[in-house]
Structure formats: structure tokens, C-alpha cells
XYZ file of C-alpha atoms in Angstrom:
381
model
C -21.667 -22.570 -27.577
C -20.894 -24.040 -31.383
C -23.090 -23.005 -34.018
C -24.084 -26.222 -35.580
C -25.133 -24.435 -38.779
C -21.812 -24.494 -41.134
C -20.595 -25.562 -44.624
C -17.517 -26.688 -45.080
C -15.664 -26.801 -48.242
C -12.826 -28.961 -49.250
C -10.375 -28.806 -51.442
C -8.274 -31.268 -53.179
C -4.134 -32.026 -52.984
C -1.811 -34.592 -51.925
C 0.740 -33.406 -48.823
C 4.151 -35.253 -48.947
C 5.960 -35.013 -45.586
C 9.040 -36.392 -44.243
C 12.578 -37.825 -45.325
C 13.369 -37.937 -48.608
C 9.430 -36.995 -49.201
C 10.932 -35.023 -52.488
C 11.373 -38.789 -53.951
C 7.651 -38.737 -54.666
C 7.696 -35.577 -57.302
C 7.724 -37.154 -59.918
C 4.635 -39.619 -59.807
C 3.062 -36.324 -58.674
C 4.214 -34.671 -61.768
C 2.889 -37.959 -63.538
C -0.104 -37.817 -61.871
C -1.229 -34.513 -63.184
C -0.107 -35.318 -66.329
C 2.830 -32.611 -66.883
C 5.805 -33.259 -69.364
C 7.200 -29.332 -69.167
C 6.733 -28.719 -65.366
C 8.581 -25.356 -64.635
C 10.802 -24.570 -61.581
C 9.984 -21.025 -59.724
C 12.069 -20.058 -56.587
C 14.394 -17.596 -55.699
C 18.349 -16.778 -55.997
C 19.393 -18.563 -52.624
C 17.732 -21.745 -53.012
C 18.804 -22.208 -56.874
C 22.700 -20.835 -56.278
C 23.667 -21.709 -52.566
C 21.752 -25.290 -51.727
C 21.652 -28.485 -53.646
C 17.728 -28.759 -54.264
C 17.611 -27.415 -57.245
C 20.120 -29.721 -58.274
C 18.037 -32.771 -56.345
C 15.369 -31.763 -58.766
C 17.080 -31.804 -61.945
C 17.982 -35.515 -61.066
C 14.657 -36.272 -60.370
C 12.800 -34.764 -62.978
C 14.956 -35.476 -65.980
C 13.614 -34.410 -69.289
C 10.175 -33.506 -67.739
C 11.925 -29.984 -66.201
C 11.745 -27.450 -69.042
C 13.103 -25.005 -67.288
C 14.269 -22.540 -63.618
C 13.328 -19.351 -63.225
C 15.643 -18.458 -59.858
C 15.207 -14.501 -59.604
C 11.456 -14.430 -57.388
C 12.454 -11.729 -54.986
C 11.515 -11.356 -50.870
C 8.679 -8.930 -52.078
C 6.919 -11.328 -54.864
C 8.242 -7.880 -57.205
C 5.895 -7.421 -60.477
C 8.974 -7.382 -62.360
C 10.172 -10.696 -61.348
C 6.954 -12.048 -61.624
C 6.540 -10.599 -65.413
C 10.020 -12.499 -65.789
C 8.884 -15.774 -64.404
C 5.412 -15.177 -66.810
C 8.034 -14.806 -69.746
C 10.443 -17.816 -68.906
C 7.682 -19.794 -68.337
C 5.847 -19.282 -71.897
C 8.863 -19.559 -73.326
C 9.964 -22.732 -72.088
C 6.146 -24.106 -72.822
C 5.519 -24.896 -69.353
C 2.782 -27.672 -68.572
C 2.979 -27.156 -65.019
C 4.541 -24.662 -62.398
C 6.679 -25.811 -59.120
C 6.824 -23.122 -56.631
C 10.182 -24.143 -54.580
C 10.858 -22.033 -51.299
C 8.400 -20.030 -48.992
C 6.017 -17.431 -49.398
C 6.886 -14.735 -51.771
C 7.894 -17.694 -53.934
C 4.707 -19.699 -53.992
C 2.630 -16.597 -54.007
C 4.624 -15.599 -57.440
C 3.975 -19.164 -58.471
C 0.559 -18.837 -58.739
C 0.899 -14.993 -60.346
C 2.358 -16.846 -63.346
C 0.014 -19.317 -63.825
C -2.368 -16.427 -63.843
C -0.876 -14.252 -66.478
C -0.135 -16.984 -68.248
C -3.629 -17.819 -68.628
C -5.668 -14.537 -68.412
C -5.360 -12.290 -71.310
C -6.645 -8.876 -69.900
C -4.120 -6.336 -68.288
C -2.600 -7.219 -65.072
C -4.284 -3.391 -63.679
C -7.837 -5.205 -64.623
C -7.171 -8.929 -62.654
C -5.852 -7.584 -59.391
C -8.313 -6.416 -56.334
C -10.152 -2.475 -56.911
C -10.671 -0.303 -54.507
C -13.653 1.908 -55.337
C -13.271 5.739 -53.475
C -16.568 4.394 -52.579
C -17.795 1.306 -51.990
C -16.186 -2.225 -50.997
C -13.174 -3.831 -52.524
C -13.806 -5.908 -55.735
C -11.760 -9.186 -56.872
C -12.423 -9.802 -60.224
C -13.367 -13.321 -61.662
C -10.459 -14.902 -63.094
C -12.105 -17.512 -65.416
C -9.126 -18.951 -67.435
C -8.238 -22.341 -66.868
C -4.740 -22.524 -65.299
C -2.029 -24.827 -64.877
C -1.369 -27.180 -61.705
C 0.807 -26.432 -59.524
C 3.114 -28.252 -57.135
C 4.424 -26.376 -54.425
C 7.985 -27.742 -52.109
C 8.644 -25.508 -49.133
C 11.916 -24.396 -47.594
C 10.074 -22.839 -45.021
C 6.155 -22.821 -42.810
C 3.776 -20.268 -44.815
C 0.472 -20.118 -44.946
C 1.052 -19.417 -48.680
C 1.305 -23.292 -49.166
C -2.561 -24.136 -50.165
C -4.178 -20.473 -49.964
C -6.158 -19.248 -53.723
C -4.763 -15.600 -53.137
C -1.703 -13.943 -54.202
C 0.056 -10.540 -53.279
C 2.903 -9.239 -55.494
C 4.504 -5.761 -55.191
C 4.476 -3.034 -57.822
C 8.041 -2.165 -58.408
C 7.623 1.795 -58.559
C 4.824 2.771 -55.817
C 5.245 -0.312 -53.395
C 1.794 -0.882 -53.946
C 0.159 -4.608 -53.120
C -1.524 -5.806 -56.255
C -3.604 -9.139 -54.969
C -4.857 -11.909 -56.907
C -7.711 -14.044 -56.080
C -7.982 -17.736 -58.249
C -9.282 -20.847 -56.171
C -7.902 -22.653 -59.263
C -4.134 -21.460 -58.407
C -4.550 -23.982 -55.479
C -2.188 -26.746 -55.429
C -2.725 -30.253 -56.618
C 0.362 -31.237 -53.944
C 2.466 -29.860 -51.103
C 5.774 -31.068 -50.322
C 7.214 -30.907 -46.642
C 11.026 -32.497 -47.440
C 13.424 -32.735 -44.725
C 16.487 -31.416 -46.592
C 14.396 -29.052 -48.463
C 12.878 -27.782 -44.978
C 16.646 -27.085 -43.419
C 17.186 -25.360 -46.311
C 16.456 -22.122 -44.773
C 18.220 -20.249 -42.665
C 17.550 -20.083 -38.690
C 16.655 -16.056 -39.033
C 13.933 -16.914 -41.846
C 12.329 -19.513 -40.247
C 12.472 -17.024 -37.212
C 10.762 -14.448 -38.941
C 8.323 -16.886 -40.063
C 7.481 -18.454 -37.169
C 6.844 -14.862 -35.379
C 4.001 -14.010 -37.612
C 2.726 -18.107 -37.364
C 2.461 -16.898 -33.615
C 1.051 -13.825 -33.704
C -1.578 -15.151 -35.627
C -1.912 -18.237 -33.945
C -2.731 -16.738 -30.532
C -4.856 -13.870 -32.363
C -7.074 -16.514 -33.875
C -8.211 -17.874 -30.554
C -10.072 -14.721 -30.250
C -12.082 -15.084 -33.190
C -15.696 -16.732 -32.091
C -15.673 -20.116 -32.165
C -17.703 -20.599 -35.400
C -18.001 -24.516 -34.923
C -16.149 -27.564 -33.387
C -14.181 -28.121 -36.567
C -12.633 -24.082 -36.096
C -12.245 -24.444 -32.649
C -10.297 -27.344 -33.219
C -7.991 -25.813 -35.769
C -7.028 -22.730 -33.896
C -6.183 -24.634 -30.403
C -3.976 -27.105 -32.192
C -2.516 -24.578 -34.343
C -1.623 -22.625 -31.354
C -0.281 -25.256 -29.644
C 1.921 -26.735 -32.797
C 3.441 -23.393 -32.295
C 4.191 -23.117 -29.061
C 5.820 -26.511 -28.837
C 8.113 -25.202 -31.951
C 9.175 -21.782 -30.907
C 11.556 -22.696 -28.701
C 13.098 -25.202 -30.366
C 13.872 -23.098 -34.216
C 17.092 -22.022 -33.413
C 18.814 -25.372 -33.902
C 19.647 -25.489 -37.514
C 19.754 -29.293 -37.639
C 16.859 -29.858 -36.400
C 13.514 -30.444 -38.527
C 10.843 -31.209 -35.833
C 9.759 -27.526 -35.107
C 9.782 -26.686 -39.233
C 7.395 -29.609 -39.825
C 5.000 -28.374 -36.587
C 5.392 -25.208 -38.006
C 4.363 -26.187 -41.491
C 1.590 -27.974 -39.999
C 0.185 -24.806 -37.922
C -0.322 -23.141 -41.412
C -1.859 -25.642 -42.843
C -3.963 -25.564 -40.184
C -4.529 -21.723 -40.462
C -5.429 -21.970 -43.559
C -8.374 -25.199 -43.122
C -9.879 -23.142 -40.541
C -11.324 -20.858 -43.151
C -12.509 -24.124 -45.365
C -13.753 -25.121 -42.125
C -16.400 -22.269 -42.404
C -14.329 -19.805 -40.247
C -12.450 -16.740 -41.417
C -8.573 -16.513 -42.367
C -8.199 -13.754 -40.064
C -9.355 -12.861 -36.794
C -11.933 -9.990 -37.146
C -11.236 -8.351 -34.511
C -9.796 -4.418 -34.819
C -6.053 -5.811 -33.095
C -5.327 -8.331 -35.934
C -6.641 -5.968 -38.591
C -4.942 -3.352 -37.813
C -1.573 -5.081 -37.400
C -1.718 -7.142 -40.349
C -2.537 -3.994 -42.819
C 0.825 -2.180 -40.772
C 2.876 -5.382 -41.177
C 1.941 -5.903 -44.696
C 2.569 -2.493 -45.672
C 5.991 -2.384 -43.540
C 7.635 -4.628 -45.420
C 6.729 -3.569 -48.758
C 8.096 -0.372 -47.896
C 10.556 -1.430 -45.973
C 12.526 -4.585 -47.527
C 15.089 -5.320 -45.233
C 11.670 -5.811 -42.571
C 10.162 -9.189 -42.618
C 6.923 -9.504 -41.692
C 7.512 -11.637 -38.157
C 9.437 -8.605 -37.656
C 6.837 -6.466 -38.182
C 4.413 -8.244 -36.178
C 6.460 -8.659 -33.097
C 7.214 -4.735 -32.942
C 3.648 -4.098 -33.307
C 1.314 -6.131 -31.692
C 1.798 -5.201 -28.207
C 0.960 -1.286 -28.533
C -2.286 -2.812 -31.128
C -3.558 -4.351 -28.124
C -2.949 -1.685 -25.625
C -4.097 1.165 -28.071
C -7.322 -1.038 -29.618
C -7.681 -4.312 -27.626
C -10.468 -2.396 -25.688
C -12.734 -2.291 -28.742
C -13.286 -6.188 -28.707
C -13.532 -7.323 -25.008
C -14.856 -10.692 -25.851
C -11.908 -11.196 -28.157
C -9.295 -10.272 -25.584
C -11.026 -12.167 -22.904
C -10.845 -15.482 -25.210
C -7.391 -14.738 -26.321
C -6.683 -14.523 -22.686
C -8.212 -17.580 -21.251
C -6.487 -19.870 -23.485
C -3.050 -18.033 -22.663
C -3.763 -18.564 -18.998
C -4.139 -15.498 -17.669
C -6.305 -15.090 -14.994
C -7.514 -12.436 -12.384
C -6.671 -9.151 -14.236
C -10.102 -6.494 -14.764
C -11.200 -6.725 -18.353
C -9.710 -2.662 -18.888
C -5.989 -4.996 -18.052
C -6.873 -7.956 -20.202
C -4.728 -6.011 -23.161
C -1.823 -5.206 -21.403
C -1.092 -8.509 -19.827
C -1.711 -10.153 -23.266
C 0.518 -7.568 -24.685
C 3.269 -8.554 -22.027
C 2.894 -12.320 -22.635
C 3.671 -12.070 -26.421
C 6.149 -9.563 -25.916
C 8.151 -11.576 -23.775
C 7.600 -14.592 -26.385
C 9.285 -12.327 -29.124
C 12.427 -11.477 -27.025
C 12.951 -14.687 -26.235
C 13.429 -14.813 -29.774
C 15.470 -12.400 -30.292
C 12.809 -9.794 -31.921
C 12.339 -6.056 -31.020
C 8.954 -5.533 -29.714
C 9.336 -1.436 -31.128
C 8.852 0.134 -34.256
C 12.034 2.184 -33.769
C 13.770 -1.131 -33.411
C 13.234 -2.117 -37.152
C 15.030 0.976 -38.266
C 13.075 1.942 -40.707
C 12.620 6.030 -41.432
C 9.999 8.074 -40.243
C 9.735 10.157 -43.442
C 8.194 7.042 -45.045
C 5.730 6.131 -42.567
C 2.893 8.026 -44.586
C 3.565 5.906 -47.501
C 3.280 2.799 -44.945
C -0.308 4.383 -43.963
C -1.549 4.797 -47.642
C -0.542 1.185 -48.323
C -2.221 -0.206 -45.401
C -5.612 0.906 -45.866
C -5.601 -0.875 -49.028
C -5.512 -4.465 -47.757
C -8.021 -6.674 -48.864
C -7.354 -9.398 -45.982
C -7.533 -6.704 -43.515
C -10.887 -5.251 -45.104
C -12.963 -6.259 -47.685
């Protein structure tokens, strides 16, 4: 049964989807009423596609400058570059171009552009004792329009994770006002990226998608964007390996979105159950440690032995995951396993190891990989 007893909170931007969708930037840049709107993205986009390029056209003497050097890992020392460029060029407005490292450095500039204390004293604490604090960021900040080359959840969400360049250490930012004031799904921009990114990315858009339909069904408005979040994905997965073709990147893009209103729907942006915890503070720390490791990767080699090793601690979760995958007849003690072997099988199929030792990554680090991951606010507050 719903819960009729919710509040749900809404938050403003205009989505562009479709061909040529890019043609509308800038009346949005108009609209907000930007005449230095700054370009952030990263090396590929800028130096091996023409978008870049499409923007320049577009923009004309409203672009005061690119800032192409946002690494995989959202680094603090690209991000401190970005902050610099940006300043420098007297930048009105930021344009996050490419997927999520890039839009989550977006919105890190637009923070330390506007916040004057040390970047130690605006990121998330973590008492010894005590739960984790995210301090107020009260500076007014400029808009932002974001234009993905790839699905992310990043697209419309108010927090932001870079990567301290010497301990590997997540550093996360929490601003509502770093939300967008438009999103731009562009064909060409879409098939930007390459088939093994948007593969990556559409492994952890699964893994969470089928992980949220565990999560207690809050009220209709949840329920309804978990189901057709799941099954955006599921209709896309098997189509991402054609380069040429768009379809699946736009479900895909749609399926975050869709993540992501399910928390402004009054649910939570994670499952809370111990499986999805547990692998999201691994994955998250994997690939900080690890940077050849995205985090689709990271997912698909460890979510099955999360839900053999844990998936006992939340029966109710596991039995809803279960029902809406379709399995039927197995004891609740077997409920894990044969979820385990469902999404396993999905990730072959897609060409993903479902093992750690798969990722080649060394052992030697893997305490570093622990330290990091019980510091994850998403994971636990």
C-alpha cells in the first residue's frame, strides 16, 4: 500500500531534446540573461568532435571562453583550473558540455567562484563521531546550462563529487542552487560518445534501476518513476552498441532523469537497502582509485557477490526486486542468488566482467579503496 502522506518538491529548468535541439542555446542563454556564458567539458569532446565548434557558431560573441581539460575523475586540480579560466574570462554563466565528471565540475566552479571560504570548509565532514555534515553554501551562483554527450544522473542533481589529486579522496558539494536552469539532449551531441562510455554508463543506469525497485514504494508518484525507469532501460540495453543509433541514448537519458525526480518525488536517490549501499560506496571508491575503472564497470563486477554476501539482510527488498524481474518460485534464502544470476547475465551480454579480478586493478590498493568507501555521503549520511 502507498502512503498518501508526501511532499513533493519541484524544481525549475527547461529540457531540450531531439534533432538539432542544440539550435535552441542561445534563447536559453538569452533567457537567463548571460552575455559571458563559459564552456566546461573535457579534452575529447573539445579536440576530436565538432560540438565545440557547433557552439562557437551558435553563441558568437556571447562565449567568453572553453575550458577543455575536466578530467574522468572531476580532479580538484582541473576543477581549480576551470574556477581560474572562468574568473578570468568574467563568466556570466557556466555550460557544462559532456557527461558526468563534466557537469559535476560544472557546478564545482560555480561554487568556488561564488563562495569565499576554503574549499576544506564547503565540502561534506565527517565527524570521528557523529553523522556527516554538508555545510550551507549561501552565495548566490551562476546558472548553468548543461548539454550531454552521454545519460547521467549528474544532469539536474544539486550535489557534486570531485577528487583530491594527492589522497584520491571524494570531496562532495551540496548547492540546490547549482541546479540547472536547462538540459540539453542533442542528437549529434548524444552520438558524440563512444559505444564503451555509453556502455559503462548504461551499466550503472541498470544496476540502479533494478536496485531501486526494492526501495518501498513511498507513493504512486515513486512507484511510477522506478518501474518506468527500469523499463526505459531495459528496452535500451540491448540496443547501445550501434553507434548510429540515438534511440537507446535518449531512453537512457530519460531513465536518469527519472532517477533523479524520484527523490523530488518524496523518495530517496538511493535504495536504502545494505546491497546498493554497499556497492555504490565500493564502486565510487574503485574508480577513484582506480582510473582506468569506470563506474558501470565497477558495478557489474560487484553486485552479484553484494547480493549473495548481504541480500539476506533486507528480505523485503530482494523479494520486490525480484517480483518485478519475474522470478518466481525460489525460497526467500535463494531470492539473492537468482537475482544475482539475472543481472549477471545482463552484464555479459554486455560485454562486462561480473569479478573484481576482472577489472585488473591491484590488491595492494584495496585498503585505500576501503578507507575511501566508508566516507560516502550518498551511501551514508
Amino acid at each position: 500500500m502507498y502512503s498518501y502522506d508526501f511532499r513533493v518538491t519541484g524544481f525549475p529548468f527547461r529540457l531540450h531534446s531531439g534533432k538539432d535541439a542544440l539550435e535552441r542555446l542561445p534563447a536559453e542563454v538569452a533567457r537567463v540573461g548571460a552575455r559571458r556564458a563559459f564552456v566546461v567539458c573535457g579534452r575529447t569532446v573539445s579536440r576530436k568532435t565538432p560540438l565545440i565548434s557547433r557552439m562557437r557558431v551558435l553563441l558568437g560573441e556571447r562565449l567568453s571562453g572553453v575550458f577543455d581539460e575536466i578530467d574522468k575523475d572531476t580532479s580538484r586540480s582541473s576543477v581549480t583550473r576551470a574556477t581560474e579560466a572562468a574568473r578570468s574570462a568574467q563568466a556570466d554563466l557556466v555550460i557544462g558540455v559532456g557527461a558526468g565528471s563534466v557537469i559535476q565540475g560544472a557546478r564545482i566552479v560555480t561554487i568556488l567562484l561564488a563562495e569565499k571560504r576554503p574549499v576544506e570548509e564547503l565540502v561534506t565532514q565527517y565527524p570521528e563521531h557523529g553523522p556527516a555534515v554538508s555545510p550551507k553554501l549561501m552565495e548566490p551562483k551562476l546558472p548553468i546550462i548543461n548539454v550531454l554527450t552521454a545519460p547521467t544522473t549528474a544532469q539536474n542533481r544539486a550535489g557534486s563529487r570531485m577528487k583530491d589529486d594527492a589522497t584520491a579522496r571524494g570531496m562532495e558539494f551540496f548547492d540546490p542552487k547549482t541546479r540547472p536552469a536547462a538540459i540539453f539532449w542533442d542528437t549529434d551531441a548524444l552520438l558524440t560518445a563512444p559505444p564503451q562510455l555509453i556502455r559503462t554508463g548504461a551499466g550503472t543506469i541498470y544496476c540502479r534501476a533494478v536496485m531501486n525497485l526494492g526501495a518501498i514504494a513511498e507513493n504512486p508518484l515513486v512507484e511510477g518513476d522506478r518501474l518506468q525507469s527500469y523499463r526505459l532501460v531495459s528496452g535500451a540495453l540491448p540496443r547501445i552498441a550501434d553507434a548510429a543509433d540515438p534511440a537507446p541514448r535518449f531512453d537512457l537519458c530519460a531513465a536518469t532523469l527519472l532517477q533523479n525526480r524520484e527523490a523530488d518525488d518524496g523518495g530517496s536517490q538511493m535504495a536504502r537497502h545494505w546491497v546498493m549501499r554497499v556497492t555504490y560506496a565500493f564502486s565510487t571508491a574503485l574508480i577513484s582509485v582506480f582510473p582506468h575503472v569506470g563506474q558501470g564497470d565497477a558495478y557489474a563486477a560487484l553486485i552479484g557477490t553484494m547480493l549473495r554476501r548481504l541480500g539476506d539482510r533486507d528480505p523485503e527488498a530482494m523479494a520486490r526486486i525480484a517480483q518485478a524481474l519475474g522470478i518466481t518460485g525460489a525460497p526467500p534464502s535463494g531470492v539473492p542468488e537468482r537475482i544475482a544470476e539475472k543481472m549477471e547475465a545482463v552484464f555479459r551480454s554486455l560485454g562486462m566482467t561480473t569479478r573484481l579480478s576482472g577489472l585488473h586493478i591491484g590488491r595492494e590498493r584495496l585498503s585505500q579503496v576501503l578507507e575511501l568507501s566508508l566516507r560516502n555521503f550518498n551511501a551514508d549520511p
